[in-house]
Tab-separated table of C-alpha atoms and ligand atoms in Angstrom:
chain	number	residue	atom	x	y	z
A	112	MET	CA	-25.474	-5.861	3.869
A	113	ARG	CA	-23.692	-2.565	3.453
A	114	VAL	CA	-19.988	-2.603	4.222
A	115	LEU	CA	-17.679	0.393	4.443
A	116	LEU	CA	-14.208	-0.545	3.285
A	117	ALA	CA	-11.663	1.992	4.553
A	118	GLU	CA	-8.435	0.988	2.843
A	119	ASP	CA	-5.962	3.049	0.825
A	120	ASP	CA	-4.077	0.221	-0.876
A	121	ALA	CA	-5.624	-0.041	-4.368
A	122	THR	CA	-4.727	-3.691	-4.923
A	123	LEU	CA	-6.099	-4.808	-1.582
A	124	GLN	CA	-9.172	-2.615	-2.128
A	125	ARG	CA	-9.969	-4.411	-5.377
A	126	GLY	CA	-9.519	-7.854	-3.822
A	127	LEU	CA	-11.688	-7.065	-0.809
A	128	VAL	CA	-14.432	-5.401	-2.859
A	129	GLN	CA	-14.514	-8.551	-5.001
A	130	VAL	CA	-14.867	-10.807	-1.934
A	131	LEU	CA	-17.614	-8.619	-0.453
A	132	THR	CA	-19.517	-8.340	-3.730
A	133	ASP	CA	-19.276	-12.084	-4.338
A	134	ALA	CA	-20.784	-12.615	-0.883
A	135	GLY	CA	-23.752	-10.459	-1.905
A	136	HIS	CA	-22.787	-7.314	0.007
A	137	GLN	CA	-22.625	-3.739	-1.117
A	138	ALA	CA	-19.119	-2.348	-0.616
A	139	VAL	CA	-18.527	1.380	-0.289
A	140	VAL	CA	-14.853	2.335	-0.474
A	141	ALA	CA	-13.142	5.144	1.418
A	142	GLY	CA	-9.505	5.720	0.531
A	143	ASP	CA	-8.645	7.961	3.474
A	144	GLY	CA	-9.614	8.385	7.118
A	145	ILE	CA	-11.519	11.648	6.779
A	146	ARG	CA	-13.701	10.225	4.021
A	147	ALA	CA	-14.339	7.100	6.110
A	148	ASP	CA	-15.247	9.226	9.135
A	149	LEU	CA	-17.640	11.366	7.076
A	150	LEU	CA	-19.355	8.367	5.504
A	151	LEU	CA	-19.749	6.658	8.866
A	152	ALA	CA	-21.282	9.771	10.387
A	153	THR	CA	-23.803	10.197	7.592
A	154	ASP	CA	-24.569	6.836	5.973
A	155	PRO	CA	-25.894	3.585	7.402
A	156	PHE	CA	-23.518	0.612	7.373
A	157	ASP	CA	-23.677	-2.895	8.788
A	158	LEU	CA	-19.925	-3.351	9.093
A	159	VAL	CA	-16.703	-1.360	8.791
A	160	VAL	CA	-13.507	-2.914	7.494
A	161	LEU	CA	-10.894	-0.497	8.747
A	162	ASP	CA	-7.259	-0.234	7.785
A	163	LEU	CA	-5.257	1.454	10.549
A	164	GLY	CA	-2.653	3.063	8.308
A	165	LEU	CA	-4.942	5.463	6.468
A	166	PRO	CA	-3.937	8.846	5.020
A	167	GLN	CA	-5.352	12.025	6.581
A	168	MET	CA	-6.803	10.355	9.675
A	169	ASP	CA	-5.467	7.258	11.396
A	170	GLY	CA	-7.816	4.275	11.506
A	171	LEU	CA	-7.720	4.256	15.305
A	172	VAL	CA	-8.965	7.858	15.362
A	173	VAL	CA	-11.770	6.919	12.955
A	174	LEU	CA	-12.666	4.096	15.331
A	175	GLU	CA	-12.559	6.305	18.424
A	176	ARG	CA	-14.789	8.856	16.763
A	177	LEU	CA	-17.227	6.144	15.693
A	178	ARG	CA	-17.588	4.828	19.215
A	179	ARG	CA	-17.836	8.348	20.645
A	180	ARG	CA	-20.884	8.830	18.407
A	181	ARG	CA	-22.213	5.661	20.096
A	182	GLN	CA	-22.322	3.871	16.773
A	183	ALA	CA	-22.186	0.221	17.668
A	184	LEU	CA	-21.730	-1.400	14.282
A	185	PRO	CA	-19.069	-4.116	14.111
A	186	VAL	CA	-15.541	-3.112	13.139
A	187	LEU	CA	-12.917	-5.365	11.599
A	188	ILE	CA	-9.434	-3.878	11.718
A	189	LEU	CA	-6.886	-4.669	9.024
A	190	SER	CA	-3.379	-3.743	9.874
A	191	ALA	CA	0.231	-4.315	9.100
A	192	ARG	CA	0.904	-3.434	12.732
A	193	ASP	CA	1.195	-6.846	14.249
A	194	ARG	CA	2.667	-6.077	17.649
A	195	THR	CA	0.512	-7.311	20.500
A	196	GLU	CA	0.143	-3.798	21.923
A	197	ASP	CA	-1.313	-2.520	18.629
A	198	ARG	CA	-3.758	-5.363	18.580
A	199	VAL	CA	-4.772	-4.711	22.192
A	200	ARG	CA	-5.117	-0.995	21.547
A	201	GLY	CA	-7.381	-1.649	18.558
A	202	LEU	CA	-9.595	-3.973	20.537
A	203	ASP	CA	-9.620	-1.536	23.485
A	204	CYS	CA	-10.830	1.207	21.161
A	205	GLY	CA	-13.843	-0.917	20.355
A	206	ALA	CA	-12.847	-3.079	17.391
A	207	ASP	CA	-14.586	-6.433	17.203
A	208	ASP	CA	-11.903	-8.284	15.320
A	209	TYR	CA	-8.361	-7.688	14.098
A	210	MET	CA	-6.543	-9.143	11.114
A	211	THR	CA	-2.860	-8.708	10.492
A	212	LYS	CA	-1.709	-8.170	6.899
A	213	PRO	CA	-1.049	-10.166	4.852
A	214	PHE	CA	-4.003	-12.504	5.173
A	215	GLU	CA	-5.908	-14.975	3.031
A	216	LEU	CA	-9.041	-13.603	1.355
A	217	SER	CA	-10.912	-16.732	2.421
A	218	GLU	CA	-10.167	-15.923	6.058
A	219	PHE	CA	-11.320	-12.348	5.525
A	220	GLU	CA	-14.575	-13.621	4.061
A	221	ALA	CA	-15.160	-15.939	7.027
A	222	ARG	CA	-14.540	-13.187	9.579
A	223	VAL	CA	-16.863	-10.770	7.768
A	224	ARG	CA	-19.565	-13.406	7.807
A	225	ALA	CA	-19.136	-14.007	11.534
A	226	LEU	CA	-19.216	-10.289	12.381
A	227	LEU	CA	-22.292	-9.607	10.285
A	228	ARG	CA	-24.090	-12.513	11.896
A	229	ARG	CA	-23.244	-11.181	15.328
A	230	GLY	CA	-24.166	-7.570	14.551
A	231	GLN	CA	-27.364	-8.384	12.749
A	232	SER	CA	-29.313	-9.663	15.702
A	233	SER	CA	-28.896	-6.744	18.070
A	234	ILE	CA	-28.902	-3.452	16.153
A	235	VAL	CA	-30.628	-1.944	13.145
A	236	ARG	CA	-29.220	1.200	11.565
A	237	LEU	CA	-31.260	3.470	9.357
A	238	GLY	CA	-30.095	6.925	8.405
A	239	ARG	CA	-28.638	8.313	11.610
A	240	LEU	CA	-30.884	6.147	13.745
A	241	ALA	CA	-29.641	3.103	15.622
A	242	TRP	CA	-32.280	0.795	17.026
A	243	PHE	CA	-31.145	-1.525	19.827
A	244	TRP	CA	-33.427	-4.541	19.971
A	245	ASP	CA	-32.300	-5.768	23.356
A	246	ARG	CA	-33.095	-2.600	25.266
A	247	ARG	CA	-35.663	-1.218	22.809
A	248	GLU	CA	-33.864	2.054	22.499
A	249	ALA	CA	-33.571	4.452	19.558
A	250	VAL	CA	-30.429	6.562	19.370
A	251	VAL	CA	-29.952	9.391	16.878
A	252	GLY	CA	-26.319	10.369	16.499
A	253	GLU	CA	-25.283	10.380	20.149
A	254	THR	CA	-28.644	11.115	21.684
A	255	PRO	CA	-31.162	8.527	22.847
A	256	LEU	CA	-34.632	9.509	21.654
A	257	ALA	CA	-37.152	10.196	24.378
A	258	LEU	CA	-40.125	8.105	23.281
A	259	SER	CA	-43.358	7.191	24.992
A	260	ARG	CA	-44.369	3.541	25.157
A	261	HIS	CA	-46.802	3.997	22.250
A	262	GLU	CA	-44.223	5.811	20.146
A	263	LEU	CA	-41.774	2.983	20.805
A	264	ASN	CA	-44.305	0.375	19.685
A	265	VAL	CA	-44.988	2.200	16.426
A	266	LEU	CA	-41.323	2.860	15.700
A	267	GLU	CA	-40.418	-0.748	16.421
A	268	ALA	CA	-42.973	-1.988	13.907
A	269	LEU	CA	-41.578	0.383	11.281
A	270	VAL	CA	-37.939	-0.471	12.022
A	271	GLN	CA	-38.718	-4.166	11.636
A	272	ASN	CA	-39.776	-3.419	8.059
A	273	PRO	CA	-37.486	-0.723	6.725
A	274	GLY	CA	-38.445	0.450	3.237
A	275	ARG	CA	-41.623	-1.643	3.335
A	276	VAL	CA	-45.182	-0.561	3.928
A	277	VAL	CA	-46.601	-1.285	7.367
A	278	SER	CA	-50.382	-1.192	7.405
A	279	LYS	CA	-52.368	1.099	9.642
A	280	GLU	CA	-54.063	-1.976	11.097
A	281	THR	CA	-50.723	-3.436	12.150
A	282	LEU	CA	-49.767	-0.194	13.846
A	283	ALA	CA	-53.172	0.133	15.499
A	284	HIS	CA	-52.727	-3.395	16.795
A	285	ARG	CA	-49.305	-2.526	18.243
A	286	LEU	CA	-50.783	0.524	19.948
A	287	GLY	CA	-53.671	-1.446	21.295
A	288	GLU	CA	-51.698	-4.295	22.823
A	289	GLY	CA	-53.130	-4.942	26.253
A	290	GLU	CA	-55.864	-2.369	25.694
A	291	ASP	CA	-58.886	-1.890	23.485
A	292	VAL	CA	-57.923	-1.813	19.839
A	293	ALA	CA	-56.628	1.639	19.004
A	294	GLY	CA	-58.318	3.744	16.356
A	295	ASP	CA	-56.910	4.957	13.064
A	296	ASN	CA	-56.518	8.526	14.212
A	297	LEU	CA	-54.494	7.455	17.195
A	298	VAL	CA	-52.045	5.908	14.724
A	299	GLU	CA	-51.918	9.238	12.914
A	300	VAL	CA	-51.208	11.063	16.156
A	301	TYR	CA	-48.199	8.864	16.941
A	302	ILE	CA	-46.892	8.908	13.375
A	303	HIS	CA	-47.033	12.696	13.527
A	304	ARG	CA	-45.073	12.766	16.797
A	305	LEU	CA	-42.510	10.272	15.506
A	306	ARG	CA	-41.960	12.285	12.359
A	307	ARG	CA	-40.953	15.271	14.422
A	308	LYS	CA	-38.660	13.197	16.595
A	309	LEU	CA	-37.043	11.504	13.596
A	310	ASP	CA	-36.314	14.813	11.925
A	311	GLU	CA	-32.646	14.684	12.915
A	312	ALA	CA	-32.247	11.032	11.961
A	313	SER	CA	-32.302	11.518	8.160
A	314	LEU	CA	-35.411	9.350	8.199
A	315	GLU	CA	-38.914	9.960	7.020
A	316	ILE	CA	-42.173	8.147	7.519
A	317	ARG	CA	-43.938	8.215	4.182
A	318	THR	CA	-47.690	7.892	3.976
A	319	VAL	CA	-48.637	5.351	1.326
A	320	ARG	CA	-52.219	6.273	0.628
A	321	GLY	CA	-54.680	3.538	1.404
A	322	LEU	CA	-51.947	1.129	2.494
A	323	GLY	CA	-50.068	2.465	5.482
A	324	TYR	CA	-46.671	3.892	6.281
A	325	ARG	CA	-43.137	3.307	5.188
A	326	LEU	CA	-39.955	4.199	7.064
A	327	GLN	CA	-37.185	5.234	4.707
A	328	THR	CA	-33.970	7.200	4.676
A	329	VAL	CA	-33.934	10.701	3.270
A	330	GLU	CA	-31.618	10.527	0.288
A	331	ALA	CA	-28.420	12.334	1.199
A	332	THR	CA	-27.282	14.437	-1.720
A	333	GLY	CA	-23.768	14.429	-3.020
A	334	GLN	CA	-22.417	11.951	-0.480
A	335	HIS	CA	-22.519	8.768	-2.457
A	336	ASP	CA	-19.753	7.073	-4.328
B	461	LIG	CA1	-2.805	1.571	4.583
């Protein structure tokens, strides 16, 4: 899982990166609020660990902006602000959990695990696309994608296997559910339409000759740590 760690305290940063890495996650560190905001707007993450007292942009503003973009990934707030009203405000802004500093690293690890488990089942994020399993909806940035039933079926099959090849037969089968089995060129038609619609999502559907199609993120240049 990919975790954005927005924390400006170098000692705490090191400790938390260690915990996340030991748990098998990839930790990306942002040392200020503007950097965190930029990374969240452009890169896919499964969880944000968000310090409230960040330089340049307060953690609560980062959180508000995240939710305004309709990004639903889980957020764990870390804060030295331990008054009840701060805690309530953080949760009201859309945080999923709140830890007051100082805390035990073992507790941090347990909360991260719980949040990732919760987030995993309902949403997949790829590039700028969020796929909501429960309502079968694809959202790019703030905008829900207008997709036909067939386009939805194809995209769902691809989203279930990000970075892996999905065969043409599988896609044809998805298109043909409840109907006669769909032909190869019908698959091509819907892939073509999806490609256009995914243009804004930093995603591409690669043709893997003779095998099928693969959904993958377009490598963002110059935005990686
Ligand atoms: Ca801080």
